[in-house]
Coordinates of C-alpha atoms in Angstrom, one line a residue:
M66 CA -85.3 138.9 19.5
F67 CA -82.4 139.7 20.1
S68 CA -79.5 137.7 18.1
K69 CA -76.1 136.3 20.1
R70 CA -73.5 138.9 19.6
P71 CA -70.2 137.5 18.6
S72 CA -68.2 136.7 21.7
K73 CA -64.3 139.3 20.9
Y74 CA -63.4 136.3 22.7
S75 CA -62.5 133.1 20.4
P76 CA -60.7 130.1 22.9
P77 CA -57.0 129.5 21.9
I78 CA -56.8 126.8 19.4
R79 CA -54.4 124.0 20.5
T80 CA -51.5 122.3 18.5
N81 CA -50.3 119.4 18.5
K82 CA -47.2 120.3 20.9
D83 CA -49.2 122.0 23.5
S84 CA -51.5 119.1 23.8
P85 CA -50.4 117.8 27.3
F86 CA -51.3 113.8 26.2
L87 CA -48.5 114.3 23.5
E88 CA -46.3 116.3 25.7
K89 CA -46.5 113.2 28.4
N90 CA -46.6 111.0 25.3
S91 CA -42.9 112.6 24.2
R92 CA -40.9 112.9 27.1
T93 CA -41.7 108.9 27.4
K94 CA -40.8 108.2 23.9
L95 CA -37.4 110.0 25.7
T96 CA -36.8 108.2 28.5
V97 CA -37.8 105.3 26.6
S98 CA -34.7 106.0 24.2
V99 CA -32.3 106.7 26.5
I100 CA -32.7 103.5 28.5
V101 CA -32.1 101.6 25.6
V102 CA -29.3 103.1 25.0
C103 CA -28.4 102.8 27.9
L104 CA -29.0 99.1 27.7
I105 CA -27.2 98.9 24.3
V106 CA -23.9 100.5 25.9
I107 CA -23.5 97.8 28.7
Y108 CA -24.1 94.6 26.5
L109 CA -21.5 96.0 24.3
L110 CA -19.3 96.4 27.7
C111 CA -19.9 93.1 28.8
T112 CA -19.9 91.4 25.3
K113 CA -16.4 93.1 24.9
N114 CA -15.3 92.5 28.6
R115 CA -17.0 88.5 28.6
R116 CA -14.8 86.1 29.7
R117 CA -15.2 82.3 27.5
N118 CA -16.7 79.2 29.6
D119 CA -14.9 76.6 29.8
S120 CA -16.9 74.6 26.9
D121 CA -15.9 77.4 24.3
I122 CA -12.3 77.1 25.4
E123 CA -12.5 73.6 25.6
K124 CA -14.4 73.3 21.8
L125 CA -11.7 75.6 20.5
L126 CA -8.8 73.3 21.9
N127 CA -10.3 70.3 20.4
S128 CA -11.3 71.4 17.3
D129 CA -9.7 69.4 14.1
N130 CA -8.7 72.5 12.8
L131 CA -7.2 74.9 15.8
N132 CA -7.6 78.4 13.7
V133 CA -8.4 80.5 16.8
I134 CA -4.8 82.0 18.4
L135 CA -5.4 82.0 21.7
E136 CA -1.6 83.6 23.3
Q137 CA -0.3 82.0 26.0
D138 CA -1.4 85.2 28.4
D139 CA -4.8 84.9 27.2
P140 CA -7.0 85.5 30.6
D141 CA -9.2 82.8 29.2
L142 CA -6.6 80.5 28.4
V143 CA -4.7 80.5 32.0
L144 CA -7.8 79.9 33.4
F145 CA -9.2 76.8 31.9
V146 CA -5.3 74.9 31.9
K147 CA -5.3 75.6 35.9
Q148 CA -8.7 74.3 35.8
N149 CA -8.1 71.6 34.1
Y150 CA -4.5 70.9 33.4
I151 CA -2.5 71.6 36.6
F152 CA -3.3 68.7 39.4
K153 CA -2.1 68.7 43.3
K154 CA -1.8 65.7 45.3
S155 CA -4.5 65.0 47.9
A156 CA -3.0 64.1 51.8
A157 CA -4.1 60.4 50.3
D158 CA -2.3 60.7 46.8
R159 CA 0.8 61.5 49.1
S160 CA 0.5 58.1 51.1
I161 CA 0.1 56.6 48.3
G162 CA 4.3 54.8 46.2
E163 CA 7.6 54.2 47.2
Q164 CA 8.8 55.2 50.2
S165 CA 12.3 54.9 49.9
E166 CA 14.8 57.4 50.3
T167 CA 15.2 59.0 47.0
R168 CA 18.4 59.9 46.0
P169 CA 20.0 62.5 43.4
S170 CA 20.2 62.1 39.7
K171 CA 23.7 62.8 38.2
L172 CA 22.0 66.3 37.6
V173 CA 21.1 67.3 40.9
E174 CA 24.4 65.5 42.1
Y175 CA 26.9 67.8 40.2
L176 CA 24.1 71.3 41.1
L177 CA 24.9 70.4 44.6
G178 CA 28.3 69.5 44.3
Q179 CA 28.6 73.6 42.8
N180 CA 26.4 74.7 44.8
L181 CA 24.3 75.5 42.0
V182 CA 21.5 74.4 44.2
T183 CA 21.2 74.6 47.7
K184 CA 18.4 73.2 50.1
D185 CA 15.8 75.7 51.0
V186 CA 15.1 77.4 54.5
S187 CA 13.5 80.3 53.0
D188 CA 10.6 78.5 51.4
S189 CA 11.1 80.4 48.3
R190 CA 13.1 77.9 46.0
Y191 CA 11.3 77.1 42.8
F192 CA 12.0 74.6 40.3
V193 CA 10.7 73.4 36.9
E194 CA 11.1 70.0 35.4
I195 CA 9.5 69.4 32.2
G196 CA 9.6 66.0 31.0
A197 CA 9.6 64.1 34.4
N198 CA 9.1 61.0 33.0
D199 CA 8.0 58.4 36.0
G200 CA 9.5 60.5 38.6
L201 CA 12.4 58.5 39.6
R202 CA 14.2 57.1 36.4
F203 CA 16.0 60.6 34.5
T204 CA 14.2 63.7 37.0
S205 CA 15.3 65.8 39.3
A206 CA 12.3 66.7 40.4
F207 CA 11.8 65.0 44.0
Y208 CA 14.6 65.2 45.1
L209 CA 14.2 69.1 44.7
E210 CA 11.2 68.6 46.3
T211 CA 11.8 65.9 49.3
N212 CA 15.6 66.4 49.9
L213 CA 15.6 70.5 49.8
G214 CA 12.8 71.8 50.3
W215 CA 11.5 73.4 46.8
S216 CA 8.5 73.8 45.8
G217 CA 7.9 73.3 41.7
L218 CA 6.1 72.1 38.7
I219 CA 6.6 69.2 36.9
V220 CA 5.4 68.6 33.3
E221 CA 5.1 64.9 32.3
P222 CA 3.4 65.0 28.3
Y223 CA 3.0 61.3 27.7
S224 CA 0.0 60.0 29.7
V225 CA 1.2 56.1 30.7
P226 CA 4.8 57.8 33.1
F227 CA 2.6 60.5 33.9
K228 CA -0.4 58.2 36.2
E229 CA 3.1 56.4 37.7
L230 CA 4.4 59.7 38.1
M231 CA 1.1 60.7 40.5
T232 CA 1.7 57.9 42.8
R233 CA 5.2 58.9 44.4
P234 CA 5.1 60.3 47.3
T235 CA 5.4 64.1 47.4
H236 CA 6.3 67.1 50.6
S237 CA 3.4 66.8 53.5
Q238 CA 3.2 70.5 53.0
N239 CA 2.0 69.7 48.5
R240 CA 4.7 72.3 47.5
I241 CA 4.3 70.9 44.1
S242 CA 1.9 71.1 41.0
F243 CA 1.8 68.5 38.0
S244 CA 0.3 68.8 34.8
N245 CA 0.5 66.2 32.0
T246 CA 0.5 68.5 28.9
T247 CA 2.6 68.7 25.7
I248 CA 4.5 71.6 25.9
A249 CA 3.8 74.2 22.4
M250 CA 6.6 75.2 20.0
T251 CA 4.3 78.5 19.6
P252 CA 3.9 81.4 21.9
Y253 CA -0.4 80.2 21.5
A254 CA -2.0 77.1 22.0
S255 CA -1.4 74.6 19.2
K256 CA -2.8 71.3 17.8
E257 CA 0.2 68.5 16.9
K258 CA 0.9 65.0 16.4
F259 CA 2.6 63.8 19.5
H260 CA 4.9 61.0 18.5
Y261 CA 5.4 58.2 20.9
N262 CA 7.1 54.7 21.2
P263 CA 4.4 52.1 23.9
T264 CA 7.8 49.9 24.5
V265 CA 9.4 52.9 25.3
P266 CA 7.5 54.9 27.0
F267 CA 10.2 57.9 28.3
W268 CA 10.8 58.3 24.9
G269 CA 8.7 60.8 22.7
G270 CA 7.6 63.8 21.9
L271 CA 6.9 66.7 19.1
S272 CA 10.0 66.6 17.6
F273 CA 11.5 65.5 13.9
R274 CA 13.4 63.1 15.1
F275 CA 10.3 61.0 15.6
Y276 CA 8.5 61.5 12.3
K277 CA 10.3 58.8 10.1
G278 CA 10.1 55.1 12.1
T279 CA 7.8 52.8 13.5
Q280 CA 6.4 55.1 16.6
K281 CA 2.7 55.6 17.0
H282 CA 1.5 59.2 16.5
M283 CA -1.6 60.5 18.7
N284 CA -3.2 64.1 18.3
V285 CA -2.4 66.4 20.9
V286 CA -3.3 70.0 22.0
T287 CA -0.5 71.5 23.3
I288 CA 0.1 74.6 25.9
P289 CA 2.5 76.8 25.6
L290 CA 5.4 76.8 29.1
Y291 CA 4.2 81.1 29.7
T292 CA 0.3 79.0 30.4
L293 CA 1.4 76.9 32.8
L294 CA 3.7 79.5 34.9
L295 CA 0.7 81.2 35.2
A296 CA -1.8 78.9 35.6
A297 CA 0.4 76.9 38.2
D298 CA 0.5 80.8 40.5
S299 CA 4.3 80.2 39.5
P300 CA 6.6 82.8 40.6
S301 CA 8.0 85.3 39.1
K302 CA 11.4 84.1 39.4
I303 CA 13.0 80.8 38.9
D304 CA 15.5 79.0 40.1
L305 CA 16.0 76.2 37.5
L306 CA 14.4 75.0 34.7
I307 CA 14.9 71.6 33.8
L308 CA 14.0 71.1 30.2
D309 CA 14.0 67.8 28.1
T310 CA 11.5 67.7 25.3
E311 CA 13.1 65.2 22.9
G312 CA 14.0 67.4 20.5
T313 CA 11.7 71.0 21.0
E314 CA 13.6 72.6 23.4
L315 CA 14.9 75.6 21.0
E316 CA 11.3 76.3 20.3
T317 CA 10.3 76.2 23.6
L318 CA 12.6 78.7 24.9
K319 CA 11.8 81.1 22.4
T320 CA 8.2 81.2 23.4
L321 CA 8.8 82.1 27.1
P322 CA 9.0 86.2 27.6
F323 CA 12.5 86.2 29.5
D324 CA 11.2 90.2 29.8
K325 CA 8.2 88.4 32.9
V326 CA 10.5 85.6 33.6
E327 CA 13.2 85.8 35.8
V328 CA 15.0 82.1 34.8
S329 CA 18.0 81.9 36.9
L330 CA 19.5 78.5 35.8
I331 CA 18.8 75.8 32.8
A332 CA 19.2 72.4 33.0
V333 CA 18.7 71.7 29.1
E334 CA 18.8 68.7 26.6
T335 CA 20.9 69.8 23.5
Y336 CA 21.7 66.4 21.7
N337 CA 18.5 65.7 20.4
G338 CA 17.6 69.1 18.1
K339 CA 17.5 69.8 15.3
E340 CA 19.5 72.7 15.0
G341 CA 22.0 71.3 17.0
P342 CA 24.1 71.2 20.3
S343 CA 24.7 74.7 20.1
A344 CA 22.0 76.4 18.7
V345 CA 20.2 76.5 22.5
E346 CA 23.4 77.9 23.6
E347 CA 23.6 80.5 21.3
F348 CA 20.0 81.5 21.5
L349 CA 20.6 81.9 25.6
F350 CA 23.7 83.8 25.1
G351 CA 21.7 86.5 23.9
K352 CA 19.5 86.4 26.9
G353 CA 21.9 87.3 28.7
Y354 CA 23.5 83.9 30.0
E355 CA 26.2 81.4 29.9
S356 CA 27.1 77.9 29.7
V357 CA 29.0 76.4 32.5
A358 CA 28.8 72.8 32.8
K359 CA 27.6 70.0 30.4
I360 CA 26.3 66.8 31.6
E361 CA 26.2 63.1 30.4
V362 CA 23.5 61.4 31.5
P363 CA 23.4 57.6 30.5
L364 CA 20.3 56.1 29.8
D365 CA 20.8 52.4 29.6
P366 CA 24.1 50.7 28.6
K367 CA 22.3 50.0 24.7
L368 CA 20.8 53.9 24.5
V369 CA 22.5 57.1 23.2
E370 CA 23.6 59.4 26.4
Q371 CA 22.0 62.0 27.6
I372 CA 23.6 65.0 26.7
S373 CA 22.8 67.9 29.1
S374 CA 24.0 71.7 29.3
I375 CA 23.9 73.7 32.7
I376 CA 23.7 77.7 31.5
V377 CA 22.8 80.5 34.1
R378 CA 22.4 84.2 34.0
T379 CA 25.4 85.9 34.2
D380 CA 24.5 88.2 36.7
V381 CA 23.3 85.6 39.0
H382 CA 26.9 83.8 39.4
S383 CA 27.9 85.9 42.5
E384 CA 24.9 84.8 44.1
Y385 CA 25.3 80.2 42.9
Q386 CA 28.9 80.2 43.7
I387 CA 29.5 79.7 40.2
F388 CA 32.7 78.6 39.1
K389 CA 33.2 78.5 34.9
L390 CA 34.0 75.3 34.1
K391 CA 37.6 76.0 31.3
Q392 CA 36.6 74.7 28.0
N393 CA 39.5 71.9 26.6

């Protein structure tokens, strides 16, 4: 018998890395790893840019301890305020209420007499009134809108006069935004005590002057003025700001970014501020403004008169033909 001679050729021994199955498995693992990494990156980017929804913002604002700072230009806060704090009147709403001729307030009479405000023929004049009450008493907004054709934002913090305010007739073109909001004393949303007197609905606020007395109070969310301007799609140039917050006017003005909002004319109540009447003027002098007049508006024969300072930007004097009053 012949014995089988060993072959000189031996088949190659396959290692693990030469296995076709393992090669395919490795490629699969690599592909999966790349996909996982991509998904993680996408998730992180989406998480970073994710907009908080309404319920997130509402929970933050209504929490007993609002310890998360919502800056006044926070896009999520602005959107929430736009959807929940800014109102327009429908055609039906505009037909409700007193239809009598709107008369100018003493403040507007003076502004008209000095050519500080004029009829808007270019649809570009814009005003903001903080503390508009019920739309008829102690307010200037409706005359500017119905008689002069201005657009604007009207804000009243107390719900009782605000309900009356919303029944007043407005211009057919619906130029006005409304807000039942308490203006913040900080450049971010906060929760504060709002003091009020049910028998005198136009008198109340966050001011120190209400801390002692028989007024009632309620906890309210306060929104910065600049947030409201953004939410109401207000222009960057405000022709007239009427500010009456019963003692927190200075704090309100300090929150306003004057490098982003150009306010030509400010009529501000200076009587009730804790720092005294001159504090507001001194602050605005540093922003390029000067005082041109003081107007005393009698609220009621039995009440102290409301004193408003009219303050203008020095670089718009020629536009409004302002004649500075001589100081006594």
